[in-house]
Amino acid sequence: MDIDCLPLVKTGYFSKLICDYVAADTKLKPLYNRFPNIDGFKGQIEEKGKQFTQSQRSVLFSSLIEQYKGINVSKQTNVNIELLKEKNTFTVVTGHQLNLFTGPLYFLYKIISTINLTKELKKEFPDQNFVPIYWMATEDHDFDEINFFNFKGLKFQWNKEASGAVGHLPTEGLEEVFALYSKTIGDSKNAQVLKELFESAYLKNDTLTDATRFLANEIFKDYGLVIVDGDDVELKKLLVPYMKKDIFEQSAFKKVSETIEEITQISSDYPVQVNPREINYFYLKEGIRERLVESKGKYAVNDTAITFTKEELVSEMENFPERFSPNVIARPLYQEVILPNLCYIGGGGEIAYWLELKASFDAMQVTFPILLVRNSALIITEKQADKLERMNISKSDVFLSQNSLINKKIREISNIDIDFAPQKKLLEEQFKEMYALAEKTDKSFLGAVKAQEVKQKKGLDALEKRLLQAQKRKLKDHVVRMTELQNEIFPNQSLQERQLNFSEFYLAYGEALLPMLFKALEPLSLNFTVITQK
């Protein structure tokens, strides 16, 4: 196995905001607390250690013990849960939706980045303990985003009517998905493991929350992963004071709105990832998850007949905190209130919206975590690697747009020179003399000279383009092979990790897949990883 690293900016798949963030651009410093490096973690440990109380630890520990009832807990996971009671124990968190059978491959990369970072921090800070956390997005209601996974170019979809929090959904109907998947993957030893994993997770658990917890636990239990479900009455009791500030003082709305304005002033190339609402909570009850809205001092649950006075809403929060579900703006705060957390690991889109939140955390007097862009990776099989080598396509070349890749390679393999740069340079030299002549005789002639230069350069560009197209036709076989290979490596012209399910690679590598990824992914490198099988 060869491991290569590319700067994120060289891949073409990350926003300017994220590329500037990992490059530690000083313009972005007001948007985060500390940079994701060892010095940053040293300060973060000191700050979070002072803020997070033993009382909070006790609530967290008790809730986890309850959540893990009936689960086959590994020795290492059990040790980590126990360690959370200790004042020198901190967490590193990643979060993800309850995608069917993990969904895209990057589900694994998120969690492996998280586990590897805890190992690295333990080496650097041996007197502290570090626990990897997977936060299940059980209260999310976007069923259409999570009800499928892709395998071998096919989409396996769970078709059912769904409303409310997805974690509450019963797993009925997944027998059909399992039957189709079983027929597709064959009967190899690795296929049997995948079938048993799917069946045990989804056909032997009653809800999507239980199924996802089982699945993540089975895949990562030997690595000490601790899984947290925020849909928990005791944990939400800790959130109530912050709910009140959000709902009645609109503190998050004001601060995030100010930060968004600040970001747009830093650069017009930084898109707004999410916009805050005046109230950043949903009401969660009996198959509904709808926004709370305020009008003329009254509070209502959107698209329902449920209403509250202010006093009634306060009473509802205090007596039934589990009925209040944070949205994308408030959920990060909830996480940091209930966990002794140092760092959140997420994809580019997630980190982009976290960068909008620091001022709101400051207003709530909650420590803002270090933000780390998760590891991204491309797995190139031995067969693909052989093809790349035969076509003399480098690891960086393969990330070029398809048109740029083809043009570059056609120029390289042609037996004629298709680069008209020397001719253009000679043309510029000739026109320099004409500009000088115009200056000495008639300056009004300068415009005509310039127009003629532009016209002749365009003519050379057109000739170069026609010659290149002619060579593409002549070398059609090369073009087809390059196109097919790049499409195979980047399905749907997208990153492999966003399209493929882990089971495609488990079929090929079996039990060696996870160790391979753990070895390759270095969370603090802030680079894109290319893993080539040999």
Short mmCIF file of C-alpha atoms in Angstrom, two decimals:
data_model
loop_
_atom_site.label_atom_id
_atom_site.label_comp_id
_atom_site.label_asym_id
_atom_site.label_seq_id
_atom_site.Cartn_x
_atom_site.Cartn_y
_atom_site.Cartn_z
CA MET A 1 0.00 0.00 0.00
CA ASP A 2 1.27 3.44 -0.99
CA ILE A 3 -0.01 6.51 0.83
CA ASP A 4 0.20 9.92 -0.85
CA CYS A 5 -1.09 13.27 0.36
CA LEU A 6 -2.36 16.22 -1.63
CA PRO A 7 -3.25 19.70 -0.36
CA LEU A 8 -7.03 20.07 -0.28
CA VAL A 9 -6.81 23.06 -2.63
CA LYS A 10 -5.19 20.86 -5.30
CA THR A 11 -8.13 18.45 -5.46
CA GLY A 12 -10.72 20.94 -6.68
CA TYR A 13 -13.35 19.48 -4.35
CA PHE A 14 -13.18 21.90 -1.40
CA SER A 15 -14.51 25.42 -1.02
CA LYS A 16 -12.25 28.45 -0.78
CA LEU A 17 -13.38 28.92 2.82
CA ILE A 18 -12.21 25.44 3.84
CA CYS A 19 -8.96 25.71 1.88
CA ASP A 20 -8.23 29.05 3.55
CA TYR A 21 -9.10 27.60 6.96
CA VAL A 22 -6.73 24.63 6.73
CA ALA A 23 -4.05 27.04 5.46
CA ALA A 24 -4.55 29.04 8.70
CA ASP A 25 -5.43 32.24 6.83
CA THR A 26 -5.30 34.99 9.46
CA LYS A 27 -8.48 36.61 8.11
CA LEU A 28 -10.47 33.71 9.54
CA LYS A 29 -8.96 33.80 13.04
CA PRO A 30 -11.96 35.64 14.59
CA LEU A 31 -14.21 32.75 13.51
CA TYR A 32 -12.60 30.01 15.62
CA ASN A 33 -11.13 29.47 19.05
CA ARG A 34 -7.91 27.54 18.40
CA PHE A 35 -6.31 26.01 15.32
CA PRO A 36 -6.24 22.19 15.07
CA ASN A 37 -2.63 21.54 16.03
CA ILE A 38 -0.95 20.25 19.19
CA ASP A 39 -0.42 23.74 20.65
CA GLY A 40 -4.10 24.45 20.09
CA PHE A 41 -5.11 21.31 21.95
CA LYS A 42 -2.93 22.20 24.91
CA GLY A 43 -4.87 25.42 25.46
CA GLN A 44 -8.19 23.74 24.72
CA ILE A 45 -7.60 21.11 27.43
CA GLU A 46 -6.92 23.83 29.99
CA GLU A 47 -9.99 25.89 29.06
CA LYS A 48 -12.49 23.02 28.80
CA GLY A 49 -11.15 21.40 31.96
CA LYS A 50 -11.99 24.52 33.95
CA GLN A 51 -15.48 24.87 32.49
CA PHE A 52 -16.84 21.31 32.48
CA THR A 53 -18.15 20.27 35.88
CA GLN A 54 -18.26 16.97 37.73
CA SER A 55 -22.03 17.28 37.82
CA GLN A 56 -22.16 17.37 34.03
CA ARG A 57 -19.93 14.29 33.92
CA SER A 58 -22.26 12.41 36.25
CA VAL A 59 -25.30 13.12 34.07
CA LEU A 60 -23.40 12.09 30.94
CA PHE A 61 -22.17 8.84 32.50
CA SER A 62 -25.61 7.87 33.78
CA SER A 63 -27.22 8.56 30.42
CA LEU A 64 -24.64 6.48 28.57
CA ILE A 65 -25.11 3.56 30.93
CA GLU A 66 -28.84 3.72 30.18
CA GLN A 67 -28.32 4.07 26.43
CA TYR A 68 -25.99 1.05 26.32
CA LYS A 69 -28.38 -1.30 28.14
CA GLY A 70 -28.74 -4.51 26.18
CA ILE A 71 -25.76 -3.68 23.93
CA ASN A 72 -22.75 -5.99 23.66
CA VAL A 73 -20.22 -3.44 24.92
CA SER A 74 -16.57 -4.15 24.19
CA LYS A 75 -13.99 -3.95 26.96
CA GLN A 76 -12.39 -0.81 25.45
CA THR A 77 -15.71 1.00 24.99
CA ASN A 78 -16.70 0.15 28.56
CA VAL A 79 -13.37 1.50 29.81
CA ASN A 80 -13.94 4.72 27.89
CA ILE A 81 -17.44 5.18 29.30
CA GLU A 82 -16.05 4.74 32.82
CA LEU A 83 -13.24 7.22 32.07
CA LEU A 84 -15.78 9.94 31.29
CA LYS A 85 -16.40 10.26 35.04
CA GLU A 86 -12.80 11.43 35.52
CA LYS A 87 -11.92 15.14 35.40
CA ASN A 88 -8.87 14.48 33.21
CA THR A 89 -10.94 12.80 30.46
CA PHE A 90 -11.92 14.68 27.31
CA THR A 91 -13.73 13.79 24.13
CA VAL A 92 -13.28 14.21 20.38
CA VAL A 93 -16.59 14.16 18.51
CA THR A 94 -17.88 13.51 15.05
CA GLY A 95 -21.56 13.45 14.11
CA HIS A 96 -23.48 11.85 11.30
CA GLN A 97 -26.98 11.10 10.12
CA LEU A 98 -28.51 7.64 10.50
CA ASN A 99 -27.76 6.70 6.88
CA LEU A 100 -28.87 3.25 5.84
CA PHE A 101 -25.95 0.79 6.19
CA THR A 102 -23.64 3.79 6.90
CA GLY A 103 -24.51 5.50 3.60
CA PRO A 104 -21.45 6.99 1.82
CA LEU A 105 -17.95 5.77 2.56
CA TYR A 106 -16.96 8.92 4.44
CA PHE A 107 -18.97 7.71 7.44
CA LEU A 108 -15.97 5.48 8.14
CA TYR A 109 -13.48 8.29 7.50
CA LYS A 110 -15.20 10.57 10.03
CA ILE A 111 -15.06 8.01 12.80
CA ILE A 112 -11.55 6.79 11.98
CA SER A 113 -10.31 10.41 12.00
CA THR A 114 -11.89 10.79 15.44
CA ILE A 115 -10.38 7.62 16.88
CA ASN A 116 -6.94 8.32 15.41
CA LEU A 117 -6.95 11.83 16.87
CA THR A 118 -7.66 10.50 20.36
CA LYS A 119 -4.67 8.16 19.99
CA GLU A 120 -2.44 11.01 18.86
CA LEU A 121 -3.56 13.25 21.72
CA LYS A 122 -2.86 10.49 24.25
CA LYS A 123 0.74 10.31 23.01
CA GLU A 124 1.14 14.07 23.34
CA PHE A 125 -0.73 14.44 26.65
CA PRO A 126 -0.27 11.14 28.56
CA ASP A 127 -1.73 12.53 31.79
CA GLN A 128 -5.15 13.01 30.14
CA ASN A 129 -7.59 10.54 28.63
CA PHE A 130 -9.32 11.02 25.28
CA VAL A 131 -12.52 9.28 24.24
CA PRO A 132 -13.81 9.11 20.62
CA ILE A 133 -17.52 9.96 20.31
CA TYR A 134 -19.96 9.31 17.48
CA TRP A 135 -22.99 11.57 17.87
CA MET A 136 -26.00 9.99 16.16
CA ALA A 137 -28.31 12.51 14.52
CA THR A 138 -31.37 10.65 15.79
CA GLU A 139 -33.61 13.74 15.81
CA ASP A 140 -33.03 14.66 12.19
CA HIS A 141 -36.17 14.47 10.05
CA ASP A 142 -34.70 14.44 6.51
CA PHE A 143 -35.64 10.83 5.73
CA ASP A 144 -34.98 11.17 1.99
CA GLU A 145 -31.32 11.97 2.72
CA ILE A 146 -30.70 8.78 4.68
CA ASN A 147 -32.99 6.05 3.31
CA PHE A 148 -30.59 4.59 0.73
CA PHE A 149 -27.04 3.52 -0.05
CA ASN A 150 -25.24 2.90 -3.33
CA PHE A 151 -23.55 -0.37 -4.21
CA LYS A 152 -21.98 -1.36 -7.55
CA GLY A 153 -23.85 1.39 -9.36
CA LEU A 154 -27.20 0.38 -7.85
CA LYS A 155 -29.30 2.32 -5.37
CA PHE A 156 -30.75 0.30 -2.49
CA GLN A 157 -33.61 2.35 -1.07
CA TRP A 158 -35.92 1.93 1.90
CA ASN A 159 -39.34 2.99 0.67
CA LYS A 160 -41.80 3.99 3.36
CA GLU A 161 -43.84 6.93 4.58
CA ALA A 162 -41.92 8.76 7.29
CA SER A 163 -42.40 11.81 9.47
CA GLY A 164 -40.85 13.15 12.64
CA ALA A 165 -37.44 12.23 14.00
CA VAL A 166 -35.85 9.45 11.93
CA GLY A 167 -34.40 7.77 15.01
CA HIS A 168 -37.92 6.86 16.14
CA LEU A 169 -38.77 5.10 12.86
CA PRO A 170 -39.48 1.35 13.13
CA THR A 171 -37.28 -0.80 10.91
CA GLU A 172 -40.24 -2.43 9.16
CA GLY A 173 -39.77 -2.76 5.41
CA LEU A 174 -36.01 -3.30 5.48
CA GLU A 175 -36.47 -7.01 4.81
CA GLU A 176 -37.01 -6.17 1.12
CA VAL A 177 -33.82 -4.10 1.00
CA PHE A 178 -31.91 -6.94 2.67
CA ALA A 179 -33.28 -9.51 0.19
CA LEU A 180 -32.19 -7.45 -2.83
CA TYR A 181 -28.80 -6.65 -1.33
CA SER A 182 -28.18 -10.32 -0.46
CA LYS A 183 -28.86 -11.39 -4.04
CA THR A 184 -26.50 -8.73 -5.38
CA ILE A 185 -23.36 -9.20 -3.29
CA GLY A 186 -22.83 -12.92 -3.87
CA ASP A 187 -21.79 -15.67 -1.48
CA SER A 188 -18.12 -15.03 -0.75
CA LYS A 189 -16.80 -15.11 2.80
CA ASN A 190 -16.74 -11.31 2.94
CA ALA A 191 -20.24 -11.13 1.48
CA GLN A 192 -21.51 -13.41 4.24
CA VAL A 193 -20.06 -11.05 6.87
CA LEU A 194 -21.85 -8.10 5.27
CA LYS A 195 -25.14 -9.98 5.09
CA GLU A 196 -24.93 -10.94 8.77
CA LEU A 197 -24.06 -7.36 9.72
CA PHE A 198 -27.02 -5.91 7.82
CA GLU A 199 -29.42 -8.54 9.10
CA SER A 200 -28.33 -8.21 12.74
CA ALA A 201 -28.49 -4.41 12.62
CA TYR A 202 -31.73 -3.79 10.74
CA LEU A 203 -33.82 -6.94 11.06
CA LYS A 204 -33.14 -7.61 14.74
CA ASN A 205 -33.56 -4.07 16.08
CA ASP A 206 -36.86 -2.25 16.37
CA THR A 207 -35.91 1.35 15.55
CA LEU A 208 -33.45 3.11 13.28
CA THR A 209 -31.65 4.50 16.34
CA ASP A 210 -31.11 0.99 17.76
CA ALA A 211 -30.06 -0.36 14.36
CA THR A 212 -27.53 2.41 13.77
CA ARG A 213 -26.09 2.10 17.27
CA PHE A 214 -25.70 -1.65 16.77
CA LEU A 215 -24.04 -1.17 13.37
CA ALA A 216 -21.54 1.48 14.49
CA ASN A 217 -20.78 -0.48 17.64
CA GLU A 218 -20.12 -3.68 15.69
CA ILE A 219 -17.78 -1.95 13.25
CA PHE A 220 -15.83 0.11 15.80
CA LYS A 221 -16.30 -1.50 19.24
CA ASP A 222 -12.72 -2.84 19.32
CA TYR A 223 -11.49 0.75 18.97
CA GLY A 224 -13.37 2.05 22.01
CA LEU A 225 -15.89 4.20 20.15
CA VAL A 226 -18.62 5.62 22.39
CA ILE A 227 -21.96 6.36 20.71
CA VAL A 228 -24.14 9.20 22.02
CA ASP A 229 -27.84 9.71 21.36
CA GLY A 230 -28.83 13.30 22.13
CA ASP A 231 -32.51 12.36 22.16
CA ASP A 232 -32.28 11.84 25.92
CA VAL A 233 -34.36 13.48 28.65
CA GLU A 234 -31.55 13.70 31.23
CA LEU A 235 -29.08 15.20 28.78
CA LYS A 236 -31.63 17.71 27.56
CA LYS A 237 -32.24 18.93 31.09
CA LEU A 238 -28.72 20.40 30.89
CA LEU A 239 -29.75 22.28 27.75
CA VAL A 240 -32.83 24.02 29.18
CA PRO A 241 -31.07 27.27 30.32
CA TYR A 242 -29.62 27.66 26.83
CA MET A 243 -32.97 26.90 25.18
CA LYS A 244 -34.47 29.80 27.11
CA LYS A 245 -31.76 32.21 25.97
CA ASP A 246 -32.23 31.17 22.36
CA ILE A 247 -36.04 31.26 22.40
CA PHE A 248 -36.71 34.31 24.58
CA GLU A 249 -33.61 36.45 23.97
CA GLN A 250 -32.86 35.33 20.39
CA SER A 251 -29.18 35.36 21.32
CA ALA A 252 -28.09 32.80 18.74
CA PHE A 253 -30.03 34.53 15.96
CA LYS A 254 -28.40 37.89 16.69
CA LYS A 255 -24.84 36.62 17.06
CA VAL A 256 -24.87 34.22 14.10
CA SER A 257 -26.43 36.90 11.88
CA GLU A 258 -23.59 39.28 12.84
CA THR A 259 -21.00 36.61 12.07
CA ILE A 260 -22.52 35.86 8.67
CA GLU A 261 -22.23 39.55 7.82
CA GLU A 262 -18.60 39.46 8.96
CA ILE A 263 -17.87 36.40 6.79
CA THR A 264 -19.35 37.98 3.67
CA GLN A 265 -17.20 41.06 4.28
CA ILE A 266 -14.05 38.94 4.56
CA SER A 267 -14.63 37.43 1.11
CA SER A 268 -17.48 37.29 -1.37
CA ASP A 269 -16.19 33.79 -2.23
CA TYR A 270 -17.31 32.48 1.17
CA PRO A 271 -20.90 31.26 0.77
CA VAL A 272 -23.30 31.30 3.72
CA GLN A 273 -23.74 27.68 4.79
CA VAL A 274 -26.78 27.97 7.08
CA ASN A 275 -28.95 30.87 8.24
CA PRO A 276 -30.17 31.17 11.84
CA ARG A 277 -33.80 31.50 12.81
CA GLU A 278 -35.23 33.67 15.57
CA ILE A 279 -35.90 30.36 17.39
CA ASN A 280 -33.53 27.48 16.66
CA TYR A 281 -35.55 24.65 18.15
CA PHE A 282 -38.12 22.17 16.90
CA TYR A 283 -40.94 20.68 18.91
CA LEU A 284 -40.61 16.90 18.96
CA LYS A 285 -43.59 14.72 19.80
CA GLU A 286 -45.56 11.76 18.43
CA GLY A 287 -44.30 11.67 14.86
CA ILE A 288 -43.76 15.41 14.45
CA ARG A 289 -40.65 17.55 14.43
CA GLU A 290 -41.79 21.05 13.55
CA ARG A 291 -40.32 24.51 14.10
CA LEU A 292 -41.21 26.64 17.08
CA VAL A 293 -42.29 30.12 15.96
CA GLU A 294 -43.23 33.26 17.87
CA SER A 295 -45.84 35.85 16.99
CA LYS A 296 -47.07 38.68 19.22
CA GLY A 297 -45.90 37.03 22.39
CA LYS A 298 -47.46 33.66 21.57
CA TYR A 299 -45.51 30.54 20.64
CA ALA A 300 -46.71 27.95 18.16
CA VAL A 301 -45.53 24.69 16.63
CA ASN A 302 -45.45 25.25 12.89
CA ASP A 303 -48.11 23.41 10.81
CA THR A 304 -49.90 22.17 13.95
CA ALA A 305 -52.57 23.48 16.32
CA ILE A 306 -50.17 23.41 19.28
CA THR A 307 -49.64 26.82 20.94
CA PHE A 308 -48.08 28.12 24.18
CA THR A 309 -47.94 31.29 26.19
CA LYS A 310 -44.47 32.20 27.39
CA GLU A 311 -45.24 30.78 30.83
CA GLU A 312 -46.61 27.56 29.34
CA LEU A 313 -43.54 27.18 27.12
CA VAL A 314 -41.19 27.62 30.09
CA SER A 315 -43.17 24.97 31.96
CA GLU A 316 -43.03 22.62 28.96
CA MET A 317 -39.24 23.01 28.67
CA GLU A 318 -38.69 22.38 32.36
CA ASN A 319 -41.03 19.39 32.60
CA PHE A 320 -40.56 17.84 29.16
CA PRO A 321 -37.13 18.92 27.83
CA GLU A 322 -37.06 15.86 25.56
CA ARG A 323 -39.77 17.53 23.46
CA PHE A 324 -37.38 20.26 22.32
CA SER A 325 -35.00 19.40 19.50
CA PRO A 326 -32.13 21.71 18.46
CA ASN A 327 -31.72 22.61 14.81
CA VAL A 328 -28.44 22.86 12.90
CA ILE A 329 -27.53 26.09 14.73
CA ALA A 330 -28.36 24.91 18.26
CA ARG A 331 -27.23 21.27 18.05
CA PRO A 332 -23.49 22.10 18.21
CA LEU A 333 -24.10 24.04 21.42
CA TYR A 334 -26.03 21.09 22.90
CA GLN A 335 -23.10 18.81 22.12
CA GLU A 336 -20.61 21.08 23.87
CA VAL A 337 -22.87 21.55 26.91
CA ILE A 338 -23.12 17.83 27.66
CA LEU A 339 -19.63 16.63 26.65
CA PRO A 340 -16.12 17.43 27.93
CA ASN A 341 -15.28 18.02 24.32
CA LEU A 342 -12.13 19.43 22.75
CA CYS A 343 -12.73 19.07 19.02
CA TYR A 344 -15.43 18.55 16.44
CA ILE A 345 -14.46 16.64 13.30
CA GLY A 346 -16.66 17.20 10.25
CA GLY A 347 -16.76 17.54 6.49
CA GLY A 348 -16.16 20.78 4.66
CA GLY A 349 -19.82 21.81 4.72
CA GLU A 350 -20.11 21.11 8.44
CA ILE A 351 -16.97 23.05 9.36
CA ALA A 352 -18.20 25.93 7.20
CA TYR A 353 -21.35 26.32 9.31
CA TRP A 354 -19.49 25.77 12.59
CA LEU A 355 -17.37 28.80 11.61
CA GLU A 356 -20.57 30.87 11.88
CA LEU A 357 -21.14 29.92 15.52
CA LYS A 358 -18.28 31.12 17.73
CA ALA A 359 -19.89 34.43 18.75
CA SER A 360 -23.08 32.65 19.78
CA PHE A 361 -21.05 30.24 21.94
CA ASP A 362 -19.29 33.21 23.53
CA ALA A 363 -22.67 34.80 24.32
CA MET A 364 -23.78 31.55 25.97
CA GLN A 365 -20.44 31.30 27.84
CA VAL A 366 -19.72 27.83 26.45
CA THR A 367 -16.21 26.93 25.25
CA PHE A 368 -16.03 26.78 21.46
CA PRO A 369 -14.33 23.56 20.29
CA ILE A 370 -11.42 23.17 17.93
CA LEU A 371 -12.71 22.51 14.42
CA LEU A 372 -11.01 19.85 12.32
CA VAL A 373 -11.81 18.98 8.71
CA ARG A 374 -12.17 15.21 8.61
CA ASN A 375 -9.83 13.05 6.58
CA SER A 376 -10.85 12.59 2.97
CA ALA A 377 -9.44 9.69 1.00
CA LEU A 378 -9.38 8.05 -2.40
CA ILE A 379 -8.78 4.31 -2.62
CA ILE A 380 -7.14 3.27 -5.89
CA THR A 381 -7.23 -0.46 -6.52
CA GLU A 382 -4.25 -2.42 -7.83
CA LYS A 383 -5.93 -2.76 -11.23
CA GLN A 384 -6.62 0.97 -11.42
CA ALA A 385 -3.07 1.75 -10.32
CA ASP A 386 -1.68 -0.39 -13.15
CA LYS A 387 -3.83 1.46 -15.69
CA LEU A 388 -2.73 4.86 -14.34
CA GLU A 389 0.89 3.81 -14.59
CA ARG A 390 0.53 2.52 -18.16
CA MET A 391 -1.13 5.81 -19.19
CA ASN A 392 1.45 7.84 -17.25
CA ILE A 393 -1.26 9.58 -15.22
CA SER A 394 -0.01 10.86 -11.86
CA LYS A 395 -1.98 10.97 -8.61
CA SER A 396 -2.39 14.73 -8.97
CA ASP A 397 -3.35 14.45 -12.67
CA VAL A 398 -6.31 12.22 -11.84
CA PHE A 399 -7.93 15.10 -9.87
CA LEU A 400 -7.97 17.40 -12.92
CA SER A 401 -11.28 18.10 -14.59
CA GLN A 402 -11.92 15.55 -17.30
CA ASN A 403 -11.36 18.03 -20.11
CA SER A 404 -8.11 19.32 -18.56
CA LEU A 405 -6.84 15.78 -17.98
CA ILE A 406 -7.52 14.73 -21.56
CA ASN A 407 -5.99 17.89 -23.03
CA LYS A 408 -2.86 17.53 -20.90
CA LYS A 409 -2.28 13.88 -21.75
CA ILE A 410 -3.02 14.33 -25.47
CA ARG A 411 -0.40 17.07 -25.60
CA GLU A 412 2.09 14.80 -23.85
CA ILE A 413 1.60 11.72 -26.03
CA SER A 414 1.25 13.49 -29.41
CA ASN A 415 4.17 13.28 -31.81
CA ILE A 416 3.57 16.89 -32.79
CA ASP A 417 3.75 20.04 -30.69
CA ILE A 418 0.23 21.32 -29.97
CA ASP A 419 1.38 24.13 -27.72
CA PHE A 420 1.32 27.44 -29.61
CA ALA A 421 2.83 29.38 -26.70
CA PRO A 422 6.10 30.08 -28.63
CA GLN A 423 4.12 31.46 -31.58
CA LYS A 424 2.09 33.67 -29.23
CA LYS A 425 5.26 34.97 -27.64
CA LEU A 426 6.75 35.75 -31.07
CA LEU A 427 3.53 37.53 -32.01
CA GLU A 428 3.73 39.66 -28.85
CA GLU A 429 7.33 40.64 -29.72
CA GLN A 430 6.28 41.70 -33.21
CA PHE A 431 3.44 43.81 -31.88
CA LYS A 432 5.78 45.51 -29.38
CA GLU A 433 7.55 47.04 -32.37
CA MET A 434 4.22 48.15 -33.86
CA TYR A 435 3.20 49.77 -30.54
CA ALA A 436 6.53 51.62 -30.47
CA LEU A 437 6.00 52.77 -34.06
CA ALA A 438 2.49 54.01 -33.26
CA GLU A 439 3.79 55.95 -30.24
CA LYS A 440 6.28 57.77 -32.48
CA THR A 441 3.89 58.51 -35.33
CA ASP A 442 0.19 58.50 -34.48
CA LYS A 443 -1.01 57.48 -30.98
CA SER A 444 -4.56 57.16 -32.26
CA PHE A 445 -3.26 54.14 -34.17
CA LEU A 446 -2.66 52.27 -30.84
CA GLY A 447 -6.26 51.03 -30.62
CA ALA A 448 -6.12 49.51 -34.08
CA VAL A 449 -2.82 47.79 -33.25
CA LYS A 450 -4.29 46.35 -30.05
CA ALA A 451 -7.40 45.10 -31.87
CA GLN A 452 -5.23 43.38 -34.48
CA GLU A 453 -3.10 41.71 -31.78
CA VAL A 454 -6.20 40.36 -30.02
CA LYS A 455 -7.59 39.11 -33.34
CA GLN A 456 -4.40 37.26 -34.26
CA LYS A 457 -4.08 35.72 -30.77
CA LYS A 458 -7.65 34.47 -31.01
CA GLY A 459 -6.79 33.01 -34.40
CA LEU A 460 -3.86 31.11 -32.90
CA ASP A 461 -6.09 29.89 -30.05
CA ALA A 462 -8.64 28.62 -32.57
CA LEU A 463 -5.97 26.83 -34.60
CA GLU A 464 -4.52 25.26 -31.45
CA LYS A 465 -7.97 24.09 -30.37
CA ARG A 466 -8.70 22.57 -33.81
CA LEU A 467 -5.36 20.78 -33.83
CA LEU A 468 -6.01 19.44 -30.33
CA GLN A 469 -9.46 18.20 -31.37
CA ALA A 470 -7.94 16.50 -34.40
CA GLN A 471 -5.41 14.73 -32.20
CA LYS A 472 -8.18 13.64 -29.83
CA ARG A 473 -9.95 12.00 -32.78
CA LYS A 474 -6.71 10.40 -33.91
CA LEU A 475 -5.98 9.16 -30.38
CA LYS A 476 -9.59 8.27 -29.61
CA ASP A 477 -8.67 5.01 -27.88
CA HIS A 478 -6.48 6.90 -25.39
CA VAL A 479 -9.26 9.41 -24.72
CA VAL A 480 -11.83 6.66 -24.11
CA ARG A 481 -9.53 4.73 -21.76
CA MET A 482 -8.65 7.85 -19.76
CA THR A 483 -12.30 8.89 -19.53
CA GLU A 484 -13.45 5.45 -18.41
CA LEU A 485 -10.71 5.19 -15.79
CA GLN A 486 -11.36 8.62 -14.31
CA ASN A 487 -15.11 7.94 -14.22
CA GLU A 488 -14.39 4.69 -12.40
CA ILE A 489 -12.21 6.44 -9.81
CA PHE A 490 -14.59 9.40 -9.47
CA PRO A 491 -18.11 7.94 -9.88
CA ASN A 492 -20.58 10.53 -11.16
CA GLN A 493 -17.58 12.86 -11.40
CA SER A 494 -17.66 13.18 -7.63
CA LEU A 495 -15.40 12.06 -4.81
CA GLN A 496 -15.52 8.31 -4.33
CA GLU A 497 -16.20 8.77 -0.60
CA ARG A 498 -19.44 10.65 -1.34
CA GLN A 499 -20.84 7.98 -3.67
CA LEU A 500 -19.75 4.47 -2.72
CA ASN A 501 -20.72 2.39 0.30
CA PHE A 502 -18.04 0.77 2.46
CA SER A 503 -19.32 -2.68 1.52
CA GLU A 504 -17.81 -2.42 -1.98
CA PHE A 505 -14.36 -2.25 -0.43
CA TYR A 506 -15.14 -4.76 2.32
CA LEU A 507 -15.96 -7.30 -0.39
CA ALA A 508 -12.47 -6.78 -1.80
CA TYR A 509 -10.40 -6.38 1.37
CA GLY A 510 -12.48 -7.94 4.15
CA GLU A 511 -11.09 -7.56 7.66
CA ALA A 512 -8.02 -5.75 6.25
CA LEU A 513 -10.11 -2.71 5.25
CA LEU A 514 -10.31 -0.98 8.65
CA PRO A 515 -6.62 -1.50 9.59
CA MET A 516 -5.67 -0.14 6.16
CA LEU A 517 -7.72 3.01 6.73
CA PHE A 518 -6.53 3.47 10.31
CA LYS A 519 -2.94 3.33 9.07
CA ALA A 520 -3.50 5.77 6.21
CA LEU A 521 -5.59 8.52 7.80
CA GLU A 522 -3.75 11.19 9.80
CA PRO A 523 -6.28 13.72 11.13
CA LEU A 524 -3.88 16.58 11.84
CA SER A 525 -2.18 16.41 8.43
CA LEU A 526 -5.00 18.55 6.92
CA ASN A 527 -4.38 16.92 3.53
CA PHE A 528 -6.27 14.67 1.13
CA THR A 529 -5.12 11.05 1.32
CA VAL A 530 -4.65 8.82 -1.73
CA ILE A 531 -4.36 5.12 -0.87
CA THR A 532 -2.96 2.97 -3.66
CA GLN A 533 -3.14 -0.81 -3.42
CA LYS A 534 -0.18 -2.72 -4.82
#
